[in-house]
């Protein structure tokens, strides 16, 4: 390899270490060489466009080999006037973000990490239930891809048997009266290496361990984008209310005991009651029925 690429053996060794750090499993025989344990499927524009079919015109795809955060790049592009439907997809996200500065870890070739820009005539206040609506789109997309049994956790996670399969990060630009723009970031685990799993400080799961096989990344991305476009259209027309029953049907903690952790560290325990038409969470606590709206509230199951 060193001879073919005209680099030193140390450079090859370093590149292999980098691959393993990024979650790619490498088979090595000292003194002989290296081999990938499994072939990698790259993200490819033509394949995504083919799977989008005639709806490809709804999206403006920007494929980036490596980027710190697809949301950060798309937020910049949005501020510079990027079109509705712009989508940044990356092969390797190196500093993915969750809420409140938390990290999102991705696996080279084993994750889908992308962000979609959606512009709304309504103001930012209208978007309060948007992360729940996006959860509904992910449920539809996963079902379409043959992944069943996943559920939603208010306000922004996809779980499978209490382990996190996907995360949603929505960042909004614009003012309360409108128009506004949402950058919708999605991170979905397809096949995580032990190395990447060990970096995640909560239980995580990937599609391959649920389904026994790795989905086609390009087709899955296209399916998710199509379901997102459908759901976002419904949301634009009627807000979260039209999607509420579908969200509740997928809720992982329905009528179960939950704990809410507020930004100041205070906690409330109670039973999950409902989600309101604006996406707010309704919980029955010892102090009566309480309503939580802030996207900064974290929910945990206590059963
Ligand atoms: P909340 O209930 O407030 O959403 P959260 O812990 O799920 O809490 P998020 O901001 O939604 O927080 O997501 C970031 C968190 O997700 C990280 O702190 C980490 O625990 C977890 N995480 C990071 N990467 C992955 C991944 N690839 N798969 C599953 N979980 C991950």
mmCIF file of N, CA, C and O and ligand atoms in Angstrom, residues 96-107 111 153-159 163-169 187-189 192 196-197 199-205 261 295-300, ligand 1:
data_model
loop_
_atom_site.group_PDB
_atom_site.id
_atom_site.type_symbol
_atom_site.label_atom_id
_atom_site.label_comp_id
_atom_site.label_asym_id
_atom_site.label_seq_id
_atom_site.Cartn_x
_atom_site.Cartn_y
_atom_site.Cartn_z
ATOM 1 N N UNK A 96 -20.540 16.338 15.880
ATOM 2 C CA UNK A 96 -22.004 16.422 15.841
ATOM 3 C C UNK A 96 -22.528 16.913 17.181
ATOM 4 O O UNK A 96 -21.941 16.630 18.227
ATOM 5 N N UNK A 97 -23.629 17.656 17.127
ATOM 6 C CA UNK A 97 -24.158 18.247 18.359
ATOM 7 C C UNK A 97 -25.513 17.676 18.720
ATOM 8 O O UNK A 97 -26.312 17.358 17.848
ATOM 9 N N UNK A 98 -25.744 17.532 20.041
ATOM 10 C CA UNK A 98 -27.076 17.239 20.554
ATOM 11 C C UNK A 98 -27.601 18.533 21.164
ATOM 12 O O UNK A 98 -27.115 19.618 20.845
ATOM 13 N N UNK A 99 -28.567 18.412 22.054
ATOM 14 C CA UNK A 99 -29.091 19.622 22.684
ATOM 15 C C UNK A 99 -28.130 20.092 23.765
ATOM 16 O O UNK A 99 -27.378 19.316 24.334
ATOM 17 N N UNK A 100 -28.209 21.380 24.071
ATOM 18 C CA UNK A 100 -27.420 21.983 25.161
ATOM 19 C C UNK A 100 -25.957 21.549 25.154
ATOM 20 O O UNK A 100 -25.408 21.106 26.159
ATOM 21 N N UNK A 101 -25.329 21.611 24.007
ATOM 22 C CA UNK A 101 -23.890 21.360 23.917
ATOM 23 C C UNK A 101 -23.491 19.898 24.020
ATOM 24 O O UNK A 101 -22.302 19.583 24.078
ATOM 25 N N UNK A 102 -24.472 18.994 24.043
ATOM 26 C CA UNK A 102 -24.098 17.579 24.114
ATOM 27 C C UNK A 102 -23.592 17.108 22.751
ATOM 28 O O UNK A 102 -23.880 17.713 21.731
ATOM 29 N N UNK A 103 -22.854 15.992 22.776
ATOM 30 C CA UNK A 103 -22.227 15.525 21.528
ATOM 31 C C UNK A 103 -23.075 14.457 20.860
ATOM 32 O O UNK A 103 -23.726 13.661 21.539
ATOM 33 N N UNK A 104 -22.992 14.400 19.525
ATOM 34 C CA UNK A 104 -23.594 13.290 18.782
ATOM 35 C C UNK A 104 -22.467 12.549 18.081
ATOM 36 O O UNK A 104 -21.691 13.131 17.333
ATOM 37 N N UNK A 105 -22.335 11.252 18.346
ATOM 38 C CA UNK A 105 -21.244 10.469 17.763
ATOM 39 C C UNK A 105 -21.707 9.726 16.515
ATOM 40 O O UNK A 105 -22.808 9.172 16.511
ATOM 41 N N UNK A 106 -20.839 9.708 15.520
ATOM 42 C CA UNK A 106 -21.193 9.018 14.280
ATOM 43 C C UNK A 106 -20.074 8.061 13.898
ATOM 44 O O UNK A 106 -18.943 8.175 14.364
ATOM 45 N N UNK A 107 -20.429 7.128 13.042
ATOM 46 C CA UNK A 107 -19.515 6.068 12.626
ATOM 47 C C UNK A 107 -19.307 6.204 11.118
ATOM 48 O O UNK A 107 -20.278 6.205 10.360
ATOM 49 N N UNK A 111 -23.397 5.421 9.796
ATOM 50 C CA UNK A 111 -24.399 6.347 10.340
ATOM 51 C C UNK A 111 -25.037 7.109 9.182
ATOM 52 O O UNK A 111 -24.457 7.184 8.108
ATOM 53 N N UNK A 153 -39.391 9.306 22.076
ATOM 54 C CA UNK A 153 -39.318 9.885 23.429
ATOM 55 C C UNK A 153 -39.411 11.388 23.284
ATOM 56 O O UNK A 153 -38.664 11.971 22.481
ATOM 57 N N UNK A 154 -40.308 11.996 24.033
ATOM 58 C CA UNK A 154 -40.487 13.452 23.981
ATOM 59 C C UNK A 154 -39.196 14.145 24.418
ATOM 60 O O UNK A 154 -38.616 13.716 25.414
ATOM 61 N N UNK A 155 -38.709 15.186 23.759
ATOM 62 C CA UNK A 155 -39.312 15.707 22.534
ATOM 63 C C UNK A 155 -38.585 15.264 21.267
ATOM 64 O O UNK A 155 -39.098 15.498 20.189
ATOM 65 N N UNK A 156 -37.421 14.614 21.368
ATOM 66 C CA UNK A 156 -36.595 14.563 20.155
ATOM 67 C C UNK A 156 -35.804 13.285 19.917
ATOM 68 O O UNK A 156 -34.816 13.323 19.205
ATOM 69 N N UNK A 157 -36.197 12.170 20.534
ATOM 70 C CA UNK A 157 -35.370 10.970 20.341
ATOM 71 C C UNK A 157 -36.169 9.799 19.778
ATOM 72 O O UNK A 157 -37.359 9.664 20.047
ATOM 73 N N UNK A 158 -35.448 8.948 19.060
ATOM 74 C CA UNK A 158 -36.025 7.679 18.609
ATOM 75 C C UNK A 158 -35.334 6.565 19.401
ATOM 76 O O UNK A 158 -34.102 6.504 19.445
ATOM 77 N N UNK A 159 -36.133 5.725 20.042
ATOM 78 C CA UNK A 159 -35.588 4.660 20.887
ATOM 79 C C UNK A 159 -35.998 3.299 20.341
ATOM 80 O O UNK A 159 -37.019 3.174 19.665
ATOM 81 N N UNK A 163 -33.105 1.955 24.145
ATOM 82 C CA UNK A 163 -31.782 2.366 23.676
ATOM 83 C C UNK A 163 -31.970 3.344 22.530
ATOM 84 O O UNK A 163 -32.918 3.223 21.747
ATOM 85 N N UNK A 164 -31.054 4.290 22.443
ATOM 86 C CA UNK A 164 -31.281 5.383 21.496
ATOM 87 C C UNK A 164 -30.797 5.007 20.096
ATOM 88 O O UNK A 164 -29.643 4.620 19.908
ATOM 89 N N UNK A 165 -31.708 5.130 19.145
ATOM 90 C CA UNK A 165 -31.423 4.745 17.757
ATOM 91 C C UNK A 165 -31.138 5.983 16.903
ATOM 92 O O UNK A 165 -30.322 5.933 15.981
ATOM 93 N N UNK A 166 -31.832 7.061 17.199
ATOM 94 C CA UNK A 166 -31.648 8.280 16.394
ATOM 95 C C UNK A 166 -31.923 9.501 17.252
ATOM 96 O O UNK A 166 -32.655 9.419 18.242
ATOM 97 N N UNK A 167 -31.335 10.605 16.865
ATOM 98 C CA UNK A 167 -31.577 11.860 17.569
ATOM 99 C C UNK A 167 -31.952 12.943 16.562
ATOM 100 O O UNK A 167 -31.597 12.869 15.381
ATOM 101 N N UNK A 168 -32.672 13.933 17.065
ATOM 102 C CA UNK A 168 -33.138 15.047 16.229
ATOM 103 C C UNK A 168 -32.683 16.326 16.908
ATOM 104 O O UNK A 168 -32.867 16.474 18.118
ATOM 105 N N UNK A 169 -32.081 17.210 16.156
ATOM 106 C CA UNK A 169 -31.718 18.523 16.717
ATOM 107 C C UNK A 169 -32.266 19.600 15.799
ATOM 108 O O UNK A 169 -31.858 19.697 14.642
ATOM 109 N N UNK A 187 -29.482 12.357 13.235
ATOM 110 C CA UNK A 187 -28.392 11.379 13.331
ATOM 111 C C UNK A 187 -29.029 10.023 13.559
ATOM 112 O O UNK A 187 -29.800 9.852 14.511
ATOM 113 N N UNK A 188 -28.757 9.085 12.670
ATOM 114 C CA UNK A 188 -29.367 7.752 12.780
ATOM 115 C C UNK A 188 -28.254 6.709 12.758
ATOM 116 O O UNK A 188 -27.381 6.746 11.893
ATOM 117 N N UNK A 189 -28.300 5.785 13.718
ATOM 118 C CA UNK A 189 -27.276 4.739 13.795
ATOM 119 C C UNK A 189 -27.645 3.567 12.905
ATOM 120 O O UNK A 189 -28.713 2.977 13.078
ATOM 121 N N UNK A 192 -22.886 0.618 14.321
ATOM 122 C CA UNK A 192 -21.870 1.288 15.142
ATOM 123 C C UNK A 192 -20.826 0.284 15.599
ATOM 124 O O UNK A 192 -21.159 -0.821 16.036
ATOM 125 N N UNK A 196 -17.127 3.227 18.742
ATOM 126 C CA UNK A 196 -18.062 4.368 18.765
ATOM 127 C C UNK A 196 -19.089 4.164 19.879
ATOM 128 O O UNK A 196 -19.393 5.095 20.637
ATOM 129 N N UNK A 197 -19.598 2.935 20.015
ATOM 130 C CA UNK A 197 -20.589 2.674 21.083
ATOM 131 C C UNK A 197 -20.027 3.045 22.454
ATOM 132 O O UNK A 197 -20.727 3.613 23.287
ATOM 133 N N UNK A 199 -18.047 5.339 23.203
ATOM 134 C CA UNK A 199 -17.975 6.792 23.423
ATOM 135 C C UNK A 199 -19.315 7.378 23.854
ATOM 136 O O UNK A 199 -19.395 8.513 24.296
ATOM 137 N N UNK A 200 -20.389 6.611 23.664
ATOM 138 C CA UNK A 200 -21.730 7.160 23.924
ATOM 139 C C UNK A 200 -22.104 6.877 25.378
ATOM 140 O O UNK A 200 -22.030 5.722 25.820
ATOM 141 N N UNK A 201 -22.468 7.941 26.103
ATOM 142 C CA UNK A 201 -22.667 7.758 27.546
ATOM 143 C C UNK A 201 -24.102 7.381 27.918
ATOM 144 O O UNK A 201 -24.566 7.667 29.005
ATOM 145 N N UNK A 202 -24.843 6.774 26.981
ATOM 146 C CA UNK A 202 -26.127 6.183 27.336
ATOM 147 C C UNK A 202 -26.338 4.991 26.400
ATOM 148 O O UNK A 202 -25.582 4.818 25.438
ATOM 149 N N UNK A 203 -27.340 4.165 26.694
ATOM 150 C CA UNK A 203 -27.528 2.967 25.878
ATOM 151 C C UNK A 203 -27.931 3.360 24.460
ATOM 152 O O UNK A 203 -28.845 4.158 24.265
ATOM 153 N N UNK A 204 -27.223 2.810 23.481
ATOM 154 C CA UNK A 204 -27.505 3.134 22.078
ATOM 155 C C UNK A 204 -27.691 1.841 21.298
ATOM 156 O O UNK A 204 -27.266 0.764 21.732
ATOM 157 N N UNK A 205 -28.320 1.957 20.151
ATOM 158 C CA UNK A 205 -28.574 0.768 19.319
ATOM 159 C C UNK A 205 -28.486 1.197 17.852
ATOM 160 O O UNK A 205 -28.592 2.387 17.547
ATOM 161 N N UNK A 261 -36.387 16.470 33.898
ATOM 162 C CA UNK A 261 -35.245 17.204 34.446
ATOM 163 C C UNK A 261 -35.227 18.574 33.779
ATOM 164 O O UNK A 261 -35.144 18.673 32.544
ATOM 165 N N UNK A 295 -38.041 23.054 25.098
ATOM 166 C CA UNK A 295 -37.239 22.029 24.454
ATOM 167 C C UNK A 295 -36.029 21.671 25.286
ATOM 168 O O UNK A 295 -35.295 20.745 24.967
ATOM 169 N N UNK A 296 -35.807 22.393 26.372
ATOM 170 C CA UNK A 296 -34.633 22.119 27.219
ATOM 171 C C UNK A 296 -34.940 21.116 28.324
ATOM 172 O O UNK A 296 -34.086 20.780 29.115
ATOM 173 N N UNK A 297 -36.181 20.652 28.377
ATOM 174 C CA UNK A 297 -36.559 19.689 29.410
ATOM 175 C C UNK A 297 -36.186 18.283 28.939
ATOM 176 O O UNK A 297 -36.385 17.950 27.777
ATOM 177 N N UNK A 298 -35.629 17.470 29.840
ATOM 178 C CA UNK A 298 -35.272 16.097 29.480
ATOM 179 C C UNK A 298 -36.206 15.126 30.187
ATOM 180 O O UNK A 298 -36.464 15.266 31.389
ATOM 181 N N UNK A 299 -36.686 14.149 29.456
ATOM 182 C CA UNK A 299 -37.595 13.152 30.023
ATOM 183 C C UNK A 299 -36.862 11.821 30.195
ATOM 184 O O UNK A 299 -36.106 11.414 29.319
ATOM 185 N N UNK A 300 -37.091 11.183 31.327
ATOM 186 C CA UNK A 300 -36.513 9.856 31.553
ATOM 187 C C UNK A 300 -37.624 8.940 32.072
ATOM 188 O O UNK A 300 -38.431 9.359 32.901
HETATM 189 P P1 LIG B 1 -32.797 14.555 26.124
HETATM 190 O O1 LIG B 1 -33.773 13.621 26.731
HETATM 191 O O2 LIG B 1 -32.692 15.843 26.831
HETATM 192 O O3 LIG B 1 -32.982 14.690 24.656
HETATM 193 P P2 LIG B 1 -30.344 13.175 25.502
HETATM 194 O O4 LIG B 1 -29.288 12.648 26.408
HETATM 195 O O5 LIG B 1 -31.024 12.223 24.587
HETATM 196 O O6 LIG B 1 -31.390 13.879 26.419
HETATM 197 P P3 LIG B 1 -29.677 14.825 23.183
HETATM 198 O O7 LIG B 1 -29.133 16.189 23.185
HETATM 199 O O8 LIG B 1 -30.985 14.574 22.552
HETATM 200 O O9 LIG B 1 -29.676 14.363 24.695
HETATM 201 O O10 LIG B 1 -28.618 13.867 22.471
HETATM 202 C C1 LIG B 1 -27.259 13.880 22.822
HETATM 203 C C2 LIG B 1 -26.939 12.630 23.643
HETATM 204 O O11 LIG B 1 -27.178 11.458 22.866
HETATM 205 C C3 LIG B 1 -25.487 12.516 24.028
HETATM 206 O O12 LIG B 1 -25.245 13.219 25.231
HETATM 207 C C4 LIG B 1 -25.280 11.013 24.193
HETATM 208 O O13 LIG B 1 -25.693 10.584 25.461
HETATM 209 C C5 LIG B 1 -26.251 10.442 23.194
HETATM 210 N N1 LIG B 1 -25.594 10.054 21.921
HETATM 211 C C6 LIG B 1 -24.563 10.630 21.271
HETATM 212 N N2 LIG B 1 -24.289 10.005 20.114
HETATM 213 C C7 LIG B 1 -25.189 8.996 20.029
HETATM 214 C C8 LIG B 1 -25.461 7.990 19.070
HETATM 215 N N3 LIG B 1 -24.776 7.876 17.945
HETATM 216 N N4 LIG B 1 -26.464 7.123 19.330
HETATM 217 C C9 LIG B 1 -27.211 7.208 20.444
HETATM 218 N N5 LIG B 1 -27.014 8.142 21.395
HETATM 219 C C10 LIG B 1 -26.030 9.033 21.182
#
